[in-house]
Coordinates of C-alpha atoms in Angstrom, one line a residue:
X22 CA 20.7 13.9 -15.2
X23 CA 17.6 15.4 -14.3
X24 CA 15.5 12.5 -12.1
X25 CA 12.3 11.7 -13.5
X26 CA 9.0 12.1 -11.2
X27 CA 8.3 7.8 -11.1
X28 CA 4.8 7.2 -11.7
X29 CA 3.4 3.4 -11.8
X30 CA 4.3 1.7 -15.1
X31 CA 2.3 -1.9 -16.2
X32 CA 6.0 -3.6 -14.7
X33 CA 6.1 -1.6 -11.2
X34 CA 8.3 0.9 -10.0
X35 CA 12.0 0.9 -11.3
X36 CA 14.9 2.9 -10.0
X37 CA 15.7 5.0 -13.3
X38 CA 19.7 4.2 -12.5
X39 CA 21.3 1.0 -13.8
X40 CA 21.7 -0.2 -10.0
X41 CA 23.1 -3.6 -10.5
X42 CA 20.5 -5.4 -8.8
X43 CA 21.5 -8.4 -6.7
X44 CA 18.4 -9.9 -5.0
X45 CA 17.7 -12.9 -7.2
X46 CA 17.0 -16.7 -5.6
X47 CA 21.1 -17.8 -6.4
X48 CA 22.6 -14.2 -4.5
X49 CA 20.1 -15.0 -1.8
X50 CA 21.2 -18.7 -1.7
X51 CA 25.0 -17.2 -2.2
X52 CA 24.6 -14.6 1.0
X53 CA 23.0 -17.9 3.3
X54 CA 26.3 -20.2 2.2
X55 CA 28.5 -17.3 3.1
X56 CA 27.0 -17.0 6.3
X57 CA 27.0 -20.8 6.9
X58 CA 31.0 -20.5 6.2
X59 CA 31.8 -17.5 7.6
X60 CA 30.5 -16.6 10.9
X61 CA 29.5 -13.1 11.9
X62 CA 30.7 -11.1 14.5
X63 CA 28.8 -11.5 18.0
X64 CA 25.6 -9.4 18.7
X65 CA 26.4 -5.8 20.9
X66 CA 27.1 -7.1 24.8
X67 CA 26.1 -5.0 27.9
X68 CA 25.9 -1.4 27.9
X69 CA 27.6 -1.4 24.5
X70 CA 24.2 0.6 23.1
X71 CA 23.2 2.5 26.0
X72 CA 19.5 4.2 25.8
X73 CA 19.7 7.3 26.8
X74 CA 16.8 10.5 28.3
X75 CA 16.0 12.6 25.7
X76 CA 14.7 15.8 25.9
X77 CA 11.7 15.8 24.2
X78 CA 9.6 19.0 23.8
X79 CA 6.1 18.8 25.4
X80 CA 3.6 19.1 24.0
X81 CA 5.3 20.4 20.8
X82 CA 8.4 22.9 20.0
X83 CA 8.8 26.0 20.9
X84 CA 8.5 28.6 17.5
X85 CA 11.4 28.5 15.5
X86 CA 12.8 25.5 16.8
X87 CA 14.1 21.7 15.4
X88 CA 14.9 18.6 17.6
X89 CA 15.4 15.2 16.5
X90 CA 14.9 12.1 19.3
X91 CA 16.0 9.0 17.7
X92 CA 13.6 6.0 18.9
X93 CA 16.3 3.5 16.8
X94 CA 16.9 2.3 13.6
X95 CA 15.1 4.6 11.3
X96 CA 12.7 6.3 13.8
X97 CA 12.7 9.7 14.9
X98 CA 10.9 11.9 16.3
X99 CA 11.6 15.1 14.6
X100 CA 9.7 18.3 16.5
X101 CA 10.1 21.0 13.8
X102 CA 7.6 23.7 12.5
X103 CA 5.0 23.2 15.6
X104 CA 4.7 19.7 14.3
X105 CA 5.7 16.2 16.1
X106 CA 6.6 13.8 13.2
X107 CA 7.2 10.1 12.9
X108 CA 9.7 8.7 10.4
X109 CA 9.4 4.9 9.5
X110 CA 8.1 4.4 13.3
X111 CA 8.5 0.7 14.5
X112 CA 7.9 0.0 18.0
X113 CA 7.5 -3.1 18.0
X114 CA 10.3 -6.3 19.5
X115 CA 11.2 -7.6 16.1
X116 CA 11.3 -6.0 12.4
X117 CA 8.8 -9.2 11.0
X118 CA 5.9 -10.9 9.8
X119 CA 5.5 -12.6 12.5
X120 CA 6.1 -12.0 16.4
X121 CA 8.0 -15.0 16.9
X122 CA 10.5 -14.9 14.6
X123 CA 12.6 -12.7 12.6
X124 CA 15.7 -10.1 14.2
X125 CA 14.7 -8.6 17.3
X126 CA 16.2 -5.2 18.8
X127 CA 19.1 -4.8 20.5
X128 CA 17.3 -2.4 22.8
X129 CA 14.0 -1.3 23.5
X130 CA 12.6 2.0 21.7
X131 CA 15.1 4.8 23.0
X132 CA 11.5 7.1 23.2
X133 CA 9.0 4.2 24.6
X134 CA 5.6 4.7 22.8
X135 CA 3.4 5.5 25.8
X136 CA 6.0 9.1 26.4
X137 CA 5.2 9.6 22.6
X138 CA 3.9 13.5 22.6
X139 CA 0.8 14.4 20.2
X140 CA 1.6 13.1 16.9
X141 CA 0.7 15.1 13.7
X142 CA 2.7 13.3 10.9
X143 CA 4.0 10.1 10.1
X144 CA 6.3 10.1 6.9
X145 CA 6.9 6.2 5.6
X146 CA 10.0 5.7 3.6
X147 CA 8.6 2.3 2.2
X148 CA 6.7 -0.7 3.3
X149 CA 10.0 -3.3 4.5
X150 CA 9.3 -4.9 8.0
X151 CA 11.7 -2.5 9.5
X152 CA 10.6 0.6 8.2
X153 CA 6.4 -0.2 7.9
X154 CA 5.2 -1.8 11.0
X155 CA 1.7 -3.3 11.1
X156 CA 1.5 -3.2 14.9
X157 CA 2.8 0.1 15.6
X158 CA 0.6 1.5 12.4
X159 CA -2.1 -0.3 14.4
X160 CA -1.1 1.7 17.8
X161 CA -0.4 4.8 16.7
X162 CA -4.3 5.1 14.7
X163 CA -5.8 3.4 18.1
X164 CA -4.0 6.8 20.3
X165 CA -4.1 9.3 17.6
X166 CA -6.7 8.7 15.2
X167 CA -7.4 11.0 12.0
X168 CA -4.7 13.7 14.3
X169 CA -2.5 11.9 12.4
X170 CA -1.4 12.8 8.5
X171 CA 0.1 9.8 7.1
X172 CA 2.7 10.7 4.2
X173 CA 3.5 7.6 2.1
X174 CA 5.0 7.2 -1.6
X175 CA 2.7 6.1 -4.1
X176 CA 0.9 2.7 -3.9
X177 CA -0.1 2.5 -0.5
X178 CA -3.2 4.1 0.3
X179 CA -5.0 0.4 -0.1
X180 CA -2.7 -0.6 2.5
X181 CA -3.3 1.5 5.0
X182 CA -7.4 1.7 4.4
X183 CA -7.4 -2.1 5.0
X184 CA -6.5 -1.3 8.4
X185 CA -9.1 1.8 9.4
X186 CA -6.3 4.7 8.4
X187 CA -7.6 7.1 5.9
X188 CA -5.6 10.0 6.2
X189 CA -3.1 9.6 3.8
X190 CA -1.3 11.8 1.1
X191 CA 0.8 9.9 -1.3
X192 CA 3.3 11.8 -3.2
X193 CA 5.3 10.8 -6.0
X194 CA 9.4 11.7 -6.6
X195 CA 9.3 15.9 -6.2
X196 CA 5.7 16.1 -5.3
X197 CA 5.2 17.8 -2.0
X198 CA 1.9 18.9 0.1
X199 CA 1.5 21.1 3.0
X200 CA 0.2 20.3 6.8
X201 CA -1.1 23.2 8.7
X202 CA 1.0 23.8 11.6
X203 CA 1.0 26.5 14.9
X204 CA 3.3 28.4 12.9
X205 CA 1.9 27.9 9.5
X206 CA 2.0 25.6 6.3
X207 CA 4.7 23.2 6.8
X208 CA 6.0 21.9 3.3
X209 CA 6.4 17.6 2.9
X210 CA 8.4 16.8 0.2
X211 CA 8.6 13.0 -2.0
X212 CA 12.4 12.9 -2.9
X213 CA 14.0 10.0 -4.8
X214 CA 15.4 6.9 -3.0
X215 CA 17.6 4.3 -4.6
X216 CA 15.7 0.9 -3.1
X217 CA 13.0 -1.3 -3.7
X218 CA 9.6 -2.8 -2.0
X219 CA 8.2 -6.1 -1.2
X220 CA 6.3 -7.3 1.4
X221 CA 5.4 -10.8 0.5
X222 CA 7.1 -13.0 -2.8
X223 CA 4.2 -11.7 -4.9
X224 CA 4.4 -7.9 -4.4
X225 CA 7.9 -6.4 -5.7
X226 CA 8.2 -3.3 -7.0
X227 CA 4.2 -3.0 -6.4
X228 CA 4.9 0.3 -4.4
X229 CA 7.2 3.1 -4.6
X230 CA 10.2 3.9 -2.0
X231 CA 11.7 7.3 -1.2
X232 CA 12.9 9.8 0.6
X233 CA 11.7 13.1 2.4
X234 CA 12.1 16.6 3.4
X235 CA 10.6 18.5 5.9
X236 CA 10.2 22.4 5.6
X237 CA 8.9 25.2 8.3
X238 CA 7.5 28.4 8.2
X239 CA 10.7 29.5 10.1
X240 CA 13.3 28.1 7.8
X241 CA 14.4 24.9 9.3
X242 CA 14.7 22.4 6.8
X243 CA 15.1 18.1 7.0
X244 CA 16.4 15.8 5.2
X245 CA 15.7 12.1 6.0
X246 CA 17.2 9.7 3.5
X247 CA 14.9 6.7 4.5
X248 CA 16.4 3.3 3.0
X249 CA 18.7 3.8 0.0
X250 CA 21.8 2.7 -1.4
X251 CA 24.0 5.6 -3.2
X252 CA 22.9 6.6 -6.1
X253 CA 23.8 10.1 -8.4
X254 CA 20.9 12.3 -7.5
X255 CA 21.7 13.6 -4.4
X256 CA 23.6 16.9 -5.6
X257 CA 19.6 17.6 -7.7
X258 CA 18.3 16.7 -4.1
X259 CA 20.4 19.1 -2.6
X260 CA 20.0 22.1 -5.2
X261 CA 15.9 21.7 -5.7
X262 CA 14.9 20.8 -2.1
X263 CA 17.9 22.0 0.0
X264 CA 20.0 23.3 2.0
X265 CA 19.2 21.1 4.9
X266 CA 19.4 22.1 8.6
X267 CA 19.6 18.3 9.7
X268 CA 20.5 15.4 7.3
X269 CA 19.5 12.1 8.4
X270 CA 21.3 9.1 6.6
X271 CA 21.2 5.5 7.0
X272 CA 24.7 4.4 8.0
X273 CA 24.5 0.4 7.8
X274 CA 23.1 -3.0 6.5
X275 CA 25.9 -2.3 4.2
X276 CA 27.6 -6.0 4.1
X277 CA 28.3 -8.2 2.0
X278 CA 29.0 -5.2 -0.5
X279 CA 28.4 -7.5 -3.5
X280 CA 24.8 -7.7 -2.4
X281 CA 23.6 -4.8 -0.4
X282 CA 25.5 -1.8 -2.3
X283 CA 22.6 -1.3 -4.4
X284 CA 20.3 -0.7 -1.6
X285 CA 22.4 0.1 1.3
X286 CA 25.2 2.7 1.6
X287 CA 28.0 1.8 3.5
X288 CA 29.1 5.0 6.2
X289 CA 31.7 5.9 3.6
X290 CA 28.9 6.8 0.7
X291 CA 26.4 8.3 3.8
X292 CA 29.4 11.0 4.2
X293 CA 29.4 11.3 0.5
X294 CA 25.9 11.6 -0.2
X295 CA 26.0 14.9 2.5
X296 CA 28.7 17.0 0.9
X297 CA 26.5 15.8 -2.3
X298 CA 23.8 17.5 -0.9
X299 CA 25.4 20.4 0.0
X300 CA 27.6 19.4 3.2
X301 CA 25.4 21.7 5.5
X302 CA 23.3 21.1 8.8
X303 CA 23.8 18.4 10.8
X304 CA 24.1 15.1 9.9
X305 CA 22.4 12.3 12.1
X306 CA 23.8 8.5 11.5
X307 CA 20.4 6.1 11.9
X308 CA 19.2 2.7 10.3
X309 CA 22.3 1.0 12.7
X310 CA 22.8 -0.6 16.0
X311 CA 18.9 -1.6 17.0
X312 CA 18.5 -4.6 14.3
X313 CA 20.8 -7.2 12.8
X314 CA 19.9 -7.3 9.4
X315 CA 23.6 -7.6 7.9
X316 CA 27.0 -9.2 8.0
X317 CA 28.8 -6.1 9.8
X318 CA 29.4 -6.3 13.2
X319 CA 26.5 -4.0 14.9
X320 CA 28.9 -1.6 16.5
X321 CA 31.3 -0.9 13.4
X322 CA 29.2 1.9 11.2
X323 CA 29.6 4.6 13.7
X324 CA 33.7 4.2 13.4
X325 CA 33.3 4.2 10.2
X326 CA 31.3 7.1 9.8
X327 CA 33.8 9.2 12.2
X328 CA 36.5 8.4 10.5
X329 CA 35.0 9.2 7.1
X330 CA 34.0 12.2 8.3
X331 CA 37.5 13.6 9.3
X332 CA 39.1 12.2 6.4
X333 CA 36.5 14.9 4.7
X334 CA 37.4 17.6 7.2
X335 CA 34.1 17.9 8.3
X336 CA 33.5 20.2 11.5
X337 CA 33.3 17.5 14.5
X338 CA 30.6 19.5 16.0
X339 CA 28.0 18.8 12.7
X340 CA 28.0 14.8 13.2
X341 CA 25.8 13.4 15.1
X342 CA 26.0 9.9 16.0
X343 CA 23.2 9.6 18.8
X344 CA 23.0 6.6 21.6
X345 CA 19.4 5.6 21.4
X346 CA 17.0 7.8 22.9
X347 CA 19.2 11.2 22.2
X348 CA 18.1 14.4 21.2
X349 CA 19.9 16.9 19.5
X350 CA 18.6 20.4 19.1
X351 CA 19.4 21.8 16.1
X352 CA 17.7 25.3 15.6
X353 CA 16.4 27.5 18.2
X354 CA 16.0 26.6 22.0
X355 CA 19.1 25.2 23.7
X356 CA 20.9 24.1 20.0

């Protein structure tokens, strides 16, 4: 099927795939008995998430070149085109409301914010505590002010106004705008996302979620798959916005199945969805091992995500599973 651009209807924003959608009051009463009677697996012990030094280009790239630092969970910073970009950047101690409350990292930000470089773009995937964080919104306008392009899906420009940021471009599903980079016009690109928004009980489905794709003057070309559980688009990603140099793809959250397989892929589907988008470029495992938002034990998706990668016969070399703080150059430079 051909997936439909996804503008604001009088009921919200729907996913335009029968998705199976298992976030009622009784599945979220279901998930806390479970939990109750069926104990996790204990949180990561010493030095079983090391932080690593990245190698983060100062101020910017070089010409030609792509490197990825991943900060944790769904953060990077990806230094492509001239550009240093944001994805879902949360700095913050815990992915909440509130300070005091709510899961709290594992380990502190593999990049920590004051060694941040210049940043020109900040691409949100959607507004859940652990991708859109008030406080680090909040820090990033205080340092970098209107530097900053702020790329969001549609329904949050009110959002971000109500706290002083202004420079926002929201794109719908195959929409796409250009920032002006040293090396010329770099191409941001809306791509569909199988997920949903809320930020409070009274505002689901009030704002669209996606994903995104980066593209340089030089060639290099991104892929970050935000939030998202599997869904059949990704081939039509792959064909109208690809081939991708680096694919990053959320690799946990994926347990109990019954409840999070319409929002989260498991490492299995992450695998799937690459060769789906054309099984090039390197693939960078994320959204794992910084936050316990799930049943799985914290360690386990990148196992699985090896192993389902050599059961597809993948080249070792393309899978990128990075300790926090790692950075992997993938075009130009030292890649």
């Amino acid at each position: 099927m051909e997936i439909p651009t996804h503008r604001r209807s009088a009921g919200g924003f729907r996913n335009p795939w029968p998705t199976g959608e298992r976030s009622g009051r009784g599945s979220v009463l279901r998930w806390w008995w479970e939990r109750r009677t069926h104990p996790r697996a204990p949180n990561p012990g010493p030095g079983e998430l090391p932080v690593v030094r990245g190698r983060v280009a100062r101020p910017g790239p070089a010409p030609g070149e792509l490197r990825a630092t991943w900060v944790g969970h769904s953060t990077f910073l990806l230094q492509v085109g001239g550009l240093n970009v944001l994805t879902d950047p949360v700095f913050s101690e815990r992915a909440s409301p509130v300070r005091w409350a709510g899961p709290g990292r594992f380990q502190p930000p593999g990049l920590p914010f004051p060694e941040l470089p210049p940043i020109d773009v900040v691409l949100l995937s959607h507004d859940h505590y652990d991708h859109l964080d008030e406080p680090t919104v909040r820090r990033l306008h205080a340092r970098f002010g209107e530097r900053i392009t702020w790329f969001a899906p549609l329904g949050y420009r009110a959002w971000f106004a109500a706290r002083g940021v202004r420079a926002v471009v929201e794109l719908d599903w195959w929409e796409d705008a250009a920032v002006s980079g040293p090396e010329g016009a770099v191409r941001v690109r809306c791509l569909p996302a199988q997920h949903w928004t809320s930020r409070a009980p009274w505002d689901r489905f009030e704002r669209l979620w996606c994903s995104w794709s980066l593209s340089a003057p030089g060639g290099a070309r991104v892929y970050f798959g935000g939030d998202s559980g599997w869904f059949p688009g990704y081939a039509e990603i792959g064909e109208r916005a690809g081939p991708f140099d680096l694919v990053l793809m959320p690799i946990g959250a994926y347990e109990p199945r019954w409840f999070m397989a319409p929002s989260h892929m498991n490492p299995e589907e992450a695998v799937q969805a690459y060769l789906e988008l054309g099984g090039r470029g390197v693939f960078g495992g994320m959204h794992w091992g910084t936050f316990r938002l799930t049943d799985e034990p914290p360690c386990e998706p990148p196992e699985r995500a090896r192993a389902a990668w050599a059961t597809a016969g993948l080249p070792a070399e393309r899978l990128w599973i990075p300790a926090h703080g790692a950075t992997r150059v993938v075009c130009g430079g030292a890649a």
